[in-house]
Amino acid sequence: MKKFIANISRITITYSKFLIMIMLLSSSGTPAKADDAFTYLKCGTRYLKLSGLNLYTTYNIRTKKFMKSYRISQYGEVMIYAEGYH
């Protein structure tokens, strides 16, 4: 009976160490930080500023700002679809 209890306690300790190790490794994953820089596209004579969520248009040269923004609804391989942008 002592041998049985010793084996059960040894297995319990081993598995608990293993589970703690798995939990620590899965929770301490390296966070991926996205690049905060914008992507600028030239479409003919117009410039577009592309962020992760929005597409900015109508570049004002004096203020160096993009005036209008559109929410990106889909990404395609060749096209970016924005709501309200034609």
JSON list of N, CA and C in Angstrom, two decimals:
[
{"chain": "A", "resi": 1, "resn": "MET", "atom": "N", "xyz": [0.82, -1.19, 0.00]},
{"chain": "A", "resi": 1, "resn": "MET", "atom": "CA", "xyz": [0.00, 0.00, 0.00]},
{"chain": "A", "resi": 1, "resn": "MET", "atom": "C", "xyz": [0.86, 1.26, 0.00]},
{"chain": "A", "resi": 2, "resn": "LYS", "atom": "N", "xyz": [2.00, 1.21, 0.77]},
{"chain": "A", "resi": 2, "resn": "LYS", "atom": "CA", "xyz": [2.89, 2.37, 0.79]},
{"chain": "A", "resi": 2, "resn": "LYS", "atom": "C", "xyz": [3.47, 2.63, -0.59]},
{"chain": "A", "resi": 3, "resn": "LYS", "atom": "N", "xyz": [3.81, 1.55, -1.29]},
{"chain": "A", "resi": 3, "resn": "LYS", "atom": "CA", "xyz": [4.40, 1.69, -2.62]},
{"chain": "A", "resi": 3, "resn": "LYS", "atom": "C", "xyz": [3.39, 2.31, -3.59]},
{"chain": "A", "resi": 4, "resn": "PHE", "atom": "N", "xyz": [2.15, 1.91, -3.48]},
{"chain": "A", "resi": 4, "resn": "PHE", "atom": "CA", "xyz": [1.09, 2.44, -4.34]},
{"chain": "A", "resi": 4, "resn": "PHE", "atom": "C", "xyz": [0.89, 3.94, -4.10]},
{"chain": "A", "resi": 5, "resn": "ILE", "atom": "N", "xyz": [0.84, 4.35, -2.85]},
{"chain": "A", "resi": 5, "resn": "ILE", "atom": "CA", "xyz": [0.68, 5.77, -2.51]},
{"chain": "A", "resi": 5, "resn": "ILE", "atom": "C", "xyz": [1.89, 6.57, -2.96]},
{"chain": "A", "resi": 6, "resn": "ALA", "atom": "N", "xyz": [3.10, 6.01, -2.82]},
{"chain": "A", "resi": 6, "resn": "ALA", "atom": "CA", "xyz": [4.31, 6.70, -3.25]},
{"chain": "A", "resi": 6, "resn": "ALA", "atom": "C", "xyz": [4.31, 6.89, -4.76]},
{"chain": "A", "resi": 7, "resn": "ASN", "atom": "N", "xyz": [3.90, 5.87, -5.50]},
{"chain": "A", "resi": 7, "resn": "ASN", "atom": "CA", "xyz": [3.85, 5.98, -6.97]},
{"chain": "A", "resi": 7, "resn": "ASN", "atom": "C", "xyz": [2.81, 7.00, -7.41]},
{"chain": "A", "resi": 8, "resn": "ILE", "atom": "N", "xyz": [1.65, 6.98, -6.78]},
{"chain": "A", "resi": 8, "resn": "ILE", "atom": "CA", "xyz": [0.60, 7.94, -7.12]},
{"chain": "A", "resi": 8, "resn": "ILE", "atom": "C", "xyz": [1.05, 9.37, -6.82]},
{"chain": "A", "resi": 9, "resn": "SER", "atom": "N", "xyz": [1.68, 9.59, -5.68]},
{"chain": "A", "resi": 9, "resn": "SER", "atom": "CA", "xyz": [2.14, 10.94, -5.34]},
{"chain": "A", "resi": 9, "resn": "SER", "atom": "C", "xyz": [3.26, 11.39, -6.28]},
{"chain": "A", "resi": 10, "resn": "ARG", "atom": "N", "xyz": [4.14, 10.48, -6.68]},
{"chain": "A", "resi": 10, "resn": "ARG", "atom": "CA", "xyz": [5.22, 10.82, -7.61]},
{"chain": "A", "resi": 10, "resn": "ARG", "atom": "C", "xyz": [4.64, 11.19, -8.98]},
{"chain": "A", "resi": 11, "resn": "ILE", "atom": "N", "xyz": [3.67, 10.43, -9.45]},
{"chain": "A", "resi": 11, "resn": "ILE", "atom": "CA", "xyz": [3.04, 10.74, -10.74]},
{"chain": "A", "resi": 11, "resn": "ILE", "atom": "C", "xyz": [2.30, 12.07, -10.66]},
{"chain": "A", "resi": 12, "resn": "THR", "atom": "N", "xyz": [1.61, 12.32, -9.56]},
{"chain": "A", "resi": 12, "resn": "THR", "atom": "CA", "xyz": [0.88, 13.58, -9.39]},
{"chain": "A", "resi": 12, "resn": "THR", "atom": "C", "xyz": [1.83, 14.77, -9.41]},
{"chain": "A", "resi": 13, "resn": "ILE", "atom": "N", "xyz": [2.94, 14.66, -8.71]},
{"chain": "A", "resi": 13, "resn": "ILE", "atom": "CA", "xyz": [3.93, 15.75, -8.68]},
{"chain": "A", "resi": 13, "resn": "ILE", "atom": "C", "xyz": [4.53, 15.96, -10.06]},
{"chain": "A", "resi": 14, "resn": "THR", "atom": "N", "xyz": [4.85, 14.88, -10.76]},
{"chain": "A", "resi": 14, "resn": "THR", "atom": "CA", "xyz": [5.45, 14.99, -12.09]},
{"chain": "A", "resi": 14, "resn": "THR", "atom": "C", "xyz": [4.48, 15.67, -13.06]},
{"chain": "A", "resi": 15, "resn": "TYR", "atom": "N", "xyz": [3.24, 15.23, -13.07]},
{"chain": "A", "resi": 15, "resn": "TYR", "atom": "CA", "xyz": [2.26, 15.83, -13.97]},
{"chain": "A", "resi": 15, "resn": "TYR", "atom": "C", "xyz": [1.94, 17.28, -13.60]},
{"chain": "A", "resi": 16, "resn": "SER", "atom": "N", "xyz": [1.93, 17.58, -12.32]},
{"chain": "A", "resi": 16, "resn": "SER", "atom": "CA", "xyz": [1.66, 18.97, -11.93]},
{"chain": "A", "resi": 16, "resn": "SER", "atom": "C", "xyz": [2.82, 19.88, -12.36]},
{"chain": "A", "resi": 17, "resn": "LYS", "atom": "N", "xyz": [4.06, 19.41, -12.26]},
{"chain": "A", "resi": 17, "resn": "LYS", "atom": "CA", "xyz": [5.20, 20.19, -12.76]},
{"chain": "A", "resi": 17, "resn": "LYS", "atom": "C", "xyz": [5.07, 20.41, -14.27]},
{"chain": "A", "resi": 18, "resn": "PHE", "atom": "N", "xyz": [4.70, 19.35, -14.96]},
{"chain": "A", "resi": 18, "resn": "PHE", "atom": "CA", "xyz": [4.54, 19.44, -16.41]},
{"chain": "A", "resi": 18, "resn": "PHE", "atom": "C", "xyz": [3.45, 20.44, -16.79]},
{"chain": "A", "resi": 19, "resn": "LEU", "atom": "N", "xyz": [2.31, 20.38, -16.11]},
{"chain": "A", "resi": 19, "resn": "LEU", "atom": "CA", "xyz": [1.22, 21.30, -16.40]},
{"chain": "A", "resi": 19, "resn": "LEU", "atom": "C", "xyz": [1.58, 22.75, -16.06]},
{"chain": "A", "resi": 20, "resn": "ILE", "atom": "N", "xyz": [2.29, 22.95, -14.96]},
{"chain": "A", "resi": 20, "resn": "ILE", "atom": "CA", "xyz": [2.73, 24.30, -14.61]},
{"chain": "A", "resi": 20, "resn": "ILE", "atom": "C", "xyz": [3.69, 24.84, -15.66]},
{"chain": "A", "resi": 21, "resn": "MET", "atom": "N", "xyz": [4.60, 23.97, -16.13]},
{"chain": "A", "resi": 21, "resn": "MET", "atom": "CA", "xyz": [5.55, 24.39, -17.17]},
{"chain": "A", "resi": 21, "resn": "MET", "atom": "C", "xyz": [4.81, 24.77, -18.45]},
{"chain": "A", "resi": 22, "resn": "ILE", "atom": "N", "xyz": [3.84, 23.97, -18.85]},
{"chain": "A", "resi": 22, "resn": "ILE", "atom": "CA", "xyz": [3.06, 24.26, -20.06]},
{"chain": "A", "resi": 22, "resn": "ILE", "atom": "C", "xyz": [2.30, 25.58, -19.90]},
{"chain": "A", "resi": 23, "resn": "MET", "atom": "N", "xyz": [1.70, 25.79, -18.75]},
{"chain": "A", "resi": 23, "resn": "MET", "atom": "CA", "xyz": [0.95, 27.03, -18.52]},
{"chain": "A", "resi": 23, "resn": "MET", "atom": "C", "xyz": [1.86, 28.25, -18.55]},
{"chain": "A", "resi": 24, "resn": "LEU", "atom": "N", "xyz": [3.03, 28.15, -17.95]},
{"chain": "A", "resi": 24, "resn": "LEU", "atom": "CA", "xyz": [3.96, 29.28, -17.95]},
{"chain": "A", "resi": 24, "resn": "LEU", "atom": "C", "xyz": [4.48, 29.58, -19.35]},
{"chain": "A", "resi": 25, "resn": "LEU", "atom": "N", "xyz": [4.81, 28.54, -20.09]},
{"chain": "A", "resi": 25, "resn": "LEU", "atom": "CA", "xyz": [5.32, 28.75, -21.45]},
{"chain": "A", "resi": 25, "resn": "LEU", "atom": "C", "xyz": [4.24, 29.32, -22.38]},
{"chain": "A", "resi": 26, "resn": "SER", "atom": "N", "xyz": [3.02, 28.88, -22.22]},
{"chain": "A", "resi": 26, "resn": "SER", "atom": "CA", "xyz": [1.97, 29.39, -23.11]},
{"chain": "A", "resi": 26, "resn": "SER", "atom": "C", "xyz": [1.53, 30.80, -22.74]},
{"chain": "A", "resi": 27, "resn": "SER", "atom": "N", "xyz": [1.60, 31.16, -21.47]},
{"chain": "A", "resi": 27, "resn": "SER", "atom": "CA", "xyz": [1.16, 32.50, -21.08]},
{"chain": "A", "resi": 27, "resn": "SER", "atom": "C", "xyz": [2.25, 33.55, -21.24]},
{"chain": "A", "resi": 28, "resn": "SER", "atom": "N", "xyz": [3.49, 33.15, -21.30]},
{"chain": "A", "resi": 28, "resn": "SER", "atom": "CA", "xyz": [4.58, 34.13, -21.40]},
{"chain": "A", "resi": 28, "resn": "SER", "atom": "C", "xyz": [5.10, 34.25, -22.82]},
{"chain": "A", "resi": 29, "resn": "GLY", "atom": "N", "xyz": [4.25, 34.02, -23.79]},
{"chain": "A", "resi": 29, "resn": "GLY", "atom": "CA", "xyz": [4.67, 34.11, -25.18]},
{"chain": "A", "resi": 29, "resn": "GLY", "atom": "C", "xyz": [5.17, 35.49, -25.54]},
{"chain": "A", "resi": 30, "resn": "THR", "atom": "N", "xyz": [6.01, 35.56, -26.53]},
{"chain": "A", "resi": 30, "resn": "THR", "atom": "CA", "xyz": [6.56, 36.85, -26.93]},
{"chain": "A", "resi": 30, "resn": "THR", "atom": "C", "xyz": [5.48, 37.65, -27.65]},
{"chain": "A", "resi": 31, "resn": "PRO", "atom": "N", "xyz": [5.20, 38.83, -27.20]},
{"chain": "A", "resi": 31, "resn": "PRO", "atom": "CA", "xyz": [4.16, 39.63, -27.85]},
{"chain": "A", "resi": 31, "resn": "PRO", "atom": "C", "xyz": [4.67, 40.17, -29.19]},
{"chain": "A", "resi": 32, "resn": "ALA", "atom": "N", "xyz": [3.81, 40.16, -30.16]},
{"chain": "A", "resi": 32, "resn": "ALA", "atom": "CA", "xyz": [4.16, 40.69, -31.47]},
{"chain": "A", "resi": 32, "resn": "ALA", "atom": "C", "xyz": [3.69, 42.14, -31.54]},
{"chain": "A", "resi": 33, "resn": "LYS", "atom": "N", "xyz": [4.62, 43.03, -31.77]},
{"chain": "A", "resi": 33, "resn": "LYS", "atom": "CA", "xyz": [4.27, 44.45, -31.85]},
{"chain": "A", "resi": 33, "resn": "LYS", "atom": "C", "xyz": [4.23, 44.84, -33.32]},
{"chain": "A", "resi": 34, "resn": "ALA", "atom": "N", "xyz": [3.11, 45.35, -33.72]},
{"chain": "A", "resi": 34, "resn": "ALA", "atom": "CA", "xyz": [2.95, 45.78, -35.10]},
{"chain": "A", "resi": 34, "resn": "ALA", "atom": "C", "xyz": [3.69, 47.10, -35.31]},
{"chain": "A", "resi": 35, "resn": "ASP", "atom": "N", "xyz": [4.12, 47.31, -36.51]},
{"chain": "A", "resi": 35, "resn": "ASP", "atom": "CA", "xyz": [4.81, 48.54, -36.86]},
{"chain": "A", "resi": 35, "resn": "ASP", "atom": "C", "xyz": [3.81, 49.68, -36.88]},
{"chain": "A", "resi": 36, "resn": "ASP", "atom": "N", "xyz": [4.13, 50.78, -36.19]},
{"chain": "A", "resi": 36, "resn": "ASP", "atom": "CA", "xyz": [3.22, 51.91, -36.11]},
{"chain": "A", "resi": 36, "resn": "ASP", "atom": "C", "xyz": [3.32, 52.84, -37.32]},
{"chain": "A", "resi": 37, "resn": "ALA", "atom": "N", "xyz": [4.27, 52.60, -38.19]},
{"chain": "A", "resi": 37, "resn": "ALA", "atom": "CA", "xyz": [4.45, 53.47, -39.35]},
{"chain": "A", "resi": 37, "resn": "ALA", "atom": "C", "xyz": [3.34, 53.22, -40.37]},
{"chain": "A", "resi": 38, "resn": "PHE", "atom": "N", "xyz": [3.02, 54.25, -41.12]},
{"chain": "A", "resi": 38, "resn": "PHE", "atom": "CA", "xyz": [2.00, 54.16, -42.15]},
{"chain": "A", "resi": 38, "resn": "PHE", "atom": "C", "xyz": [2.64, 53.79, -43.48]},
{"chain": "A", "resi": 39, "resn": "THR", "atom": "N", "xyz": [1.83, 53.26, -44.38]},
{"chain": "A", "resi": 39, "resn": "THR", "atom": "CA", "xyz": [2.28, 52.97, -45.73]},
{"chain": "A", "resi": 39, "resn": "THR", "atom": "C", "xyz": [1.66, 54.02, -46.64]},
{"chain": "A", "resi": 40, "resn": "TYR", "atom": "N", "xyz": [2.48, 54.63, -47.47]},
{"chain": "A", "resi": 40, "resn": "TYR", "atom": "CA", "xyz": [2.01, 55.66, -48.38]},
{"chain": "A", "resi": 40, "resn": "TYR", "atom": "C", "xyz": [2.00, 55.10, -49.79]},
{"chain": "A", "resi": 41, "resn": "LEU", "atom": "N", "xyz": [0.88, 55.28, -50.49]},
{"chain": "A", "resi": 41, "resn": "LEU", "atom": "CA", "xyz": [0.72, 54.79, -51.85]},
{"chain": "A", "resi": 41, "resn": "LEU", "atom": "C", "xyz": [0.50, 55.95, -52.79]},
{"chain": "A", "resi": 42, "resn": "LYS", "atom": "N", "xyz": [1.08, 55.86, -53.98]},
{"chain": "A", "resi": 42, "resn": "LYS", "atom": "CA", "xyz": [0.83, 56.88, -54.99]},
{"chain": "A", "resi": 42, "resn": "LYS", "atom": "C", "xyz": [-0.04, 56.26, -56.07]},
{"chain": "A", "resi": 43, "resn": "CYS", "atom": "N", "xyz": [-1.24, 56.83, -56.25]},
{"chain": "A", "resi": 43, "resn": "CYS", "atom": "CA", "xyz": [-2.18, 56.36, -57.27]},
{"chain": "A", "resi": 43, "resn": "CYS", "atom": "C", "xyz": [-2.35, 57.48, -58.28]},
{"chain": "A", "resi": 44, "resn": "GLY", "atom": "N", "xyz": [-1.60, 57.42, -59.36]},
{"chain": "A", "resi": 44, "resn": "GLY", "atom": "CA", "xyz": [-1.65, 58.49, -60.36]},
{"chain": "A", "resi": 44, "resn": "GLY", "atom": "C", "xyz": [-1.09, 59.76, -59.77]},
{"chain": "A", "resi": 45, "resn": "THR", "atom": "N", "xyz": [-1.93, 60.80, -59.65]},
{"chain": "A", "resi": 45, "resn": "THR", "atom": "CA", "xyz": [-1.49, 62.06, -59.06]},
{"chain": "A", "resi": 45, "resn": "THR", "atom": "C", "xyz": [-1.89, 62.18, -57.60]},
{"chain": "A", "resi": 46, "resn": "ARG", "atom": "N", "xyz": [-2.63, 61.21, -57.09]},
{"chain": "A", "resi": 46, "resn": "ARG", "atom": "CA", "xyz": [-3.12, 61.26, -55.71]},
{"chain": "A", "resi": 46, "resn": "ARG", "atom": "C", "xyz": [-2.26, 60.39, -54.80]},
{"chain": "A", "resi": 47, "resn": "TYR", "atom": "N", "xyz": [-2.22, 60.76, -53.55]},
{"chain": "A", "resi": 47, "resn": "TYR", "atom": "CA", "xyz": [-1.51, 59.99, -52.54]},
{"chain": "A", "resi": 47, "resn": "TYR", "atom": "C", "xyz": [-2.51, 59.40, -51.55]},
{"chain": "A", "resi": 48, "resn": "LEU", "atom": "N", "xyz": [-2.25, 58.18, -51.11]},
{"chain": "A", "resi": 48, "resn": "LEU", "atom": "CA", "xyz": [-3.08, 57.52, -50.11]},
{"chain": "A", "resi": 48, "resn": "LEU", "atom": "C", "xyz": [-2.20, 57.12, -48.94]},
{"chain": "A", "resi": 49, "resn": "LYS", "atom": "N", "xyz": [-2.74, 57.26, -47.75]},
{"chain": "A", "resi": 49, "resn": "LYS", "atom": "CA", "xyz": [-2.04, 56.86, -46.53]},
{"chain": "A", "resi": 49, "resn": "LYS", "atom": "C", "xyz": [-2.79, 55.65, -45.98]},
{"chain": "A", "resi": 50, "resn": "LEU", "atom": "N", "xyz": [-2.09, 54.55, -45.78]},
{"chain": "A", "resi": 50, "resn": "LEU", "atom": "CA", "xyz": [-2.72, 53.30, -45.39]},
{"chain": "A", "resi": 50, "resn": "LEU", "atom": "C", "xyz": [-2.26, 52.90, -44.00]},
{"chain": "A", "resi": 51, "resn": "SER", "atom": "N", "xyz": [-3.23, 52.75, -43.10]},
{"chain": "A", "resi": 51, "resn": "SER", "atom": "CA", "xyz": [-2.93, 52.21, -41.78]},
{"chain": "A", "resi": 51, "resn": "SER", "atom": "C", "xyz": [-3.58, 50.83, -41.69]},
{"chain": "A", "resi": 52, "resn": "GLY", "atom": "N", "xyz": [-3.57, 50.23, -40.54]},
{"chain": "A", "resi": 52, "resn": "GLY", "atom": "CA", "xyz": [-4.16, 48.91, -40.41]},
{"chain": "A", "resi": 52, "resn": "GLY", "atom": "C", "xyz": [-5.66, 48.90, -40.55]},
{"chain": "A", "resi": 53, "resn": "LEU", "atom": "N", "xyz": [-6.32, 50.00, -40.18]},
{"chain": "A", "resi": 53, "resn": "LEU", "atom": "CA", "xyz": [-7.79, 50.04, -40.20]},
{"chain": "A", "resi": 53, "resn": "LEU", "atom": "C", "xyz": [-8.36, 51.06, -41.16]},
{"chain": "A", "resi": 54, "resn": "ASN", "atom": "N", "xyz": [-7.61, 52.10, -41.48]},
{"chain": "A", "resi": 54, "resn": "ASN", "atom": "CA", "xyz": [-8.17, 53.21, -42.26]},
{"chain": "A", "resi": 54, "resn": "ASN", "atom": "C", "xyz": [-7.33, 53.50, -43.50]},
{"chain": "A", "resi": 55, "resn": "LEU", "atom": "N", "xyz": [-8.01, 54.09, -44.47]},
{"chain": "A", "resi": 55, "resn": "LEU", "atom": "CA", "xyz": [-7.39, 54.57, -45.69]},
{"chain": "A", "resi": 55, "resn": "LEU", "atom": "C", "xyz": [-7.63, 56.07, -45.74]},
{"chain": "A", "resi": 56, "resn": "TYR", "atom": "N", "xyz": [-6.57, 56.87, -45.76]},
{"chain": "A", "resi": 56, "resn": "TYR", "atom": "CA", "xyz": [-6.68, 58.32, -45.73]},
{"chain": "A", "resi": 56, "resn": "TYR", "atom": "C", "xyz": [-6.40, 58.87, -47.12]},
{"chain": "A", "resi": 57, "resn": "THR", "atom": "N", "xyz": [-7.22, 59.86, -47.54]},
{"chain": "A", "resi": 57, "resn": "THR", "atom": "CA", "xyz": [-7.06, 60.47, -48.87]},
{"chain": "A", "resi": 57, "resn": "THR", "atom": "C", "xyz": [-7.09, 61.99, -48.74]},
{"chain": "A", "resi": 58, "resn": "THR", "atom": "N", "xyz": [-7.03, 62.65, -49.88]},
{"chain": "A", "resi": 58, "resn": "THR", "atom": "CA", "xyz": [-7.09, 64.11, -50.01]},
{"chain": "A", "resi": 58, "resn": "THR", "atom": "C", "xyz": [-5.97, 64.76, -49.20]},
{"chain": "A", "resi": 59, "resn": "TYR", "atom": "N", "xyz": [-4.77, 64.61, -49.71]},
{"chain": "A", "resi": 59, "resn": "TYR", "atom": "CA", "xyz": [-3.59, 65.17, -49.05]},
{"chain": "A", "resi": 59, "resn": "TYR", "atom": "C", "xyz": [-3.55, 66.68, -49.24]},
{"chain": "A", "resi": 60, "resn": "ASN", "atom": "N", "xyz": [-3.40, 67.42, -48.15]},
{"chain": "A", "resi": 60, "resn": "ASN", "atom": "CA", "xyz": [-3.29, 68.87, -48.18]},
{"chain": "A", "resi": 60, "resn": "ASN", "atom": "C", "xyz": [-1.82, 69.23, -48.06]},
{"chain": "A", "resi": 61, "resn": "ILE", "atom": "N", "xyz": [-1.26, 69.86, -49.09]},
{"chain": "A", "resi": 61, "resn": "ILE", "atom": "CA", "xyz": [0.17, 70.15, -49.10]},
{"chain": "A", "resi": 61, "resn": "ILE", "atom": "C", "xyz": [0.55, 71.18, -48.06]},
{"chain": "A", "resi": 62, "resn": "ARG", "atom": "N", "xyz": [-0.29, 72.18, -47.82]},
{"chain": "A", "resi": 62, "resn": "ARG", "atom": "CA", "xyz": [0.05, 73.22, -46.84]},
{"chain": "A", "resi": 62, "resn": "ARG", "atom": "C", "xyz": [0.14, 72.67, -45.42]},
{"chain": "A", "resi": 63, "resn": "THR", "atom": "N", "xyz": [-0.86, 71.89, -45.03]},
{"chain": "A", "resi": 63, "resn": "THR", "atom": "CA", "xyz": [-0.86, 71.38, -43.65]},
{"chain": "A", "resi": 63, "resn": "THR", "atom": "C", "xyz": [-0.16, 70.03, -43.53]},
{"chain": "A", "resi": 64, "resn": "LYS", "atom": "N", "xyz": [0.16, 69.42, -44.66]},
{"chain": "A", "resi": 64, "resn": "LYS", "atom": "CA", "xyz": [0.79, 68.10, -44.71]},
{"chain": "A", "resi": 64, "resn": "LYS", "atom": "C", "xyz": [-0.03, 67.06, -43.95]},
{"chain": "A", "resi": 65, "resn": "LYS", "atom": "N", "xyz": [-1.35, 67.11, -44.15]},
{"chain": "A", "resi": 65, "resn": "LYS", "atom": "CA", "xyz": [-2.26, 66.18, -43.50]},
{"chain": "A", "resi": 65, "resn": "LYS", "atom": "C", "xyz": [-3.20, 65.57, -44.54]},
{"chain": "A", "resi": 66, "resn": "PHE", "atom": "N", "xyz": [-3.66, 64.39, -44.24]},
{"chain": "A", "resi": 66, "resn": "PHE", "atom": "CA", "xyz": [-4.69, 63.75, -45.05]},
{"chain": "A", "resi": 66, "resn": "PHE", "atom": "C", "xyz": [-6.04, 64.11, -44.45]},
{"chain": "A", "resi": 67, "resn": "MET", "atom": "N", "xyz": [-6.96, 64.58, -45.28]},
{"chain": "A", "resi": 67, "resn": "MET", "atom": "CA", "xyz": [-8.20, 65.15, -44.78]},
{"chain": "A", "resi": 67, "resn": "MET", "atom": "C", "xyz": [-9.32, 64.14, -44.59]},
{"chain": "A", "resi": 68, "resn": "LYS", "atom": "N", "xyz": [-9.48, 63.17, -45.48]},
{"chain": "A", "resi": 68, "resn": "LYS", "atom": "CA", "xyz": [-10.60, 62.23, -45.39]},
{"chain": "A", "resi": 68, "resn": "LYS", "atom": "C", "xyz": [-10.08, 60.84, -45.04]},
{"chain": "A", "resi": 69, "resn": "SER", "atom": "N", "xyz": [-10.86, 60.12, -44.25]},
{"chain": "A", "resi": 69, "resn": "SER", "atom": "CA", "xyz": [-10.49, 58.75, -43.93]},
{"chain": "A", "resi": 69, "resn": "SER", "atom": "C", "xyz": [-11.66, 57.82, -44.19]},
{"chain": "A", "resi": 70, "resn": "TYR", "atom": "N", "xyz": [-11.34, 56.62, -44.62]},
{"chain": "A", "resi": 70, "resn": "TYR", "atom": "CA", "xyz": [-12.33, 55.59, -44.91]},
{"chain": "A", "resi": 70, "resn": "TYR", "atom": "C", "xyz": [-11.93, 54.32, -44.18]},
{"chain": "A", "resi": 71, "resn": "ARG", "atom": "N", "xyz": [-12.92, 53.63, -43.66]},
{"chain": "A", "resi": 71, "resn": "ARG", "atom": "CA", "xyz": [-12.69, 52.38, -42.93]},
{"chain": "A", "resi": 71, "resn": "ARG", "atom": "C", "xyz": [-12.45, 51.25, -43.94]},
{"chain": "A", "resi": 72, "resn": "ILE", "atom": "N", "xyz": [-11.37, 50.49, -43.75]},
{"chain": "A", "resi": 72, "resn": "ILE", "atom": "CA", "xyz": [-11.06, 49.38, -44.64]},
{"chain": "A", "resi": 72, "resn": "ILE", "atom": "C", "xyz": [-11.96, 48.21, -44.28]},
{"chain": "A", "resi": 73, "resn": "SER", "atom": "N", "xyz": [-12.68, 47.70, -45.29]},
{"chain": "A", "resi": 73, "resn": "SER", "atom": "CA", "xyz": [-13.60, 46.59, -45.03]},
{"chain": "A", "resi": 73, "resn": "SER", "atom": "C", "xyz": [-12.99, 45.24, -45.40]},
{"chain": "A", "resi": 74, "resn": "GLN", "atom": "N", "xyz": [-12.17, 45.19, -46.46]},
{"chain": "A", "resi": 74, "resn": "GLN", "atom": "CA", "xyz": [-11.57, 43.93, -46.91]},
{"chain": "A", "resi": 74, "resn": "GLN", "atom": "C", "xyz": [-10.22, 44.20, -47.54]},
{"chain": "A", "resi": 75, "resn": "TYR", "atom": "N", "xyz": [-9.36, 43.20, -47.42]},
{"chain": "A", "resi": 75, "resn": "TYR", "atom": "CA", "xyz": [-8.10, 43.21, -48.15]},
{"chain": "A", "resi": 75, "resn": "TYR", "atom": "C", "xyz": [-8.18, 42.13, -49.21]},
{"chain": "A", "resi": 76, "resn": "GLY", "atom": "N", "xyz": [-7.77, 42.45, -50.40]},
{"chain": "A", "resi": 76, "resn": "GLY", "atom": "CA", "xyz": [-7.65, 41.46, -51.45]},
{"chain": "A", "resi": 76, "resn": "GLY", "atom": "C", "xyz": [-6.18, 41.32, -51.82]},
{"chain": "A", "resi": 77, "resn": "GLU", "atom": "N", "xyz": [-5.89, 40.42, -52.73]},
{"chain": "A", "resi": 77, "resn": "GLU", "atom": "CA", "xyz": [-4.50, 40.27, -53.16]},
{"chain": "A", "resi": 77, "resn": "GLU", "atom": "C", "xyz": [-4.04, 41.48, -53.95]},
{"chain": "A", "resi": 78, "resn": "VAL", "atom": "N", "xyz": [-4.95, 42.06, -54.71]},
{"chain": "A", "resi": 78, "resn": "VAL", "atom": "CA", "xyz": [-4.58, 43.18, -55.56]},
{"chain": "A", "resi": 78, "resn": "VAL", "atom": "C", "xyz": [-5.31, 44.46, -55.16]},
{"chain": "A", "resi": 79, "resn": "MET", "atom": "N", "xyz": [-6.42, 44.33, -54.45]},
{"chain": "A", "resi": 79, "resn": "MET", "atom": "CA", "xyz": [-7.24, 45.49, -54.12]},
{"chain": "A", "resi": 79, "resn": "MET", "atom": "C", "xyz": [-7.44, 45.62, -52.61]},
{"chain": "A", "resi": 80, "resn": "ILE", "atom": "N", "xyz": [-7.64, 46.85, -52.18]},
{"chain": "A", "resi": 80, "resn": "ILE", "atom": "CA", "xyz": [-8.03, 47.14, -50.80]},
{"chain": "A", "resi": 80, "resn": "ILE", "atom": "C", "xyz": [-9.40, 47.80, -50.88]},
{"chain": "A", "resi": 81, "resn": "TYR", "atom": "N", "xyz": [-10.37, 47.22, -50.21]},
{"chain": "A", "resi": 81, "resn": "TYR", "atom": "CA", "xyz": [-11.74, 47.72, -50.26]},
{"chain": "A", "resi": 81, "resn": "TYR", "atom": "C", "xyz": [-12.01, 48.56, -49.02]},
{"chain": "A", "resi": 82, "resn": "ALA", "atom": "N", "xyz": [-12.42, 49.82, -49.23]},
{"chain": "A", "resi": 82, "resn": "ALA", "atom": "CA", "xyz": [-12.75, 50.71, -48.13]},
{"chain": "A", "resi": 82, "resn": "ALA", "atom": "C", "xyz": [-14.19, 51.17, -48.28]},
{"chain": "A", "resi": 83, "resn": "GLU", "atom": "N", "xyz": [-14.90, 51.25, -47.17]},
{"chain": "A", "resi": 83, "resn": "GLU", "atom": "CA", "xyz": [-16.31, 51.64, -47.19]},
{"chain": "A", "resi": 83, "resn": "GLU", "atom": "C", "xyz": [-16.44, 53.12, -47.57]},
{"chain": "A", "resi": 84, "resn": "GLY", "atom": "N", "xyz": [-17.20, 53.42, -48.61]},
{"chain": "A", "resi": 84, "resn": "GLY", "atom": "CA", "xyz": [-17.43, 54.79, -49.03]},
{"chain": "A", "resi": 84, "resn": "GLY", "atom": "C", "xyz": [-16.39, 55.34, -49.98]},
{"chain": "A", "resi": 85, "resn": "TYR", "atom": "N", "xyz": [-15.30, 54.63, -50.22]},
{"chain": "A", "resi": 85, "resn": "TYR", "atom": "CA", "xyz": [-14.27, 55.10, -51.15]},
{"chain": "A", "resi": 85, "resn": "TYR", "atom": "C", "xyz": [-14.52, 54.45, -52.50]},
{"chain": "A", "resi": 86, "resn": "HIS", "atom": "N", "xyz": [-14.44, 55.21, -53.56]},
{"chain": "A", "resi": 86, "resn": "HIS", "atom": "CA", "xyz": [-14.71, 54.68, -54.89]},
{"chain": "A", "resi": 86, "resn": "HIS", "atom": "C", "xyz": [-13.46, 54.56, -55.71]}
]
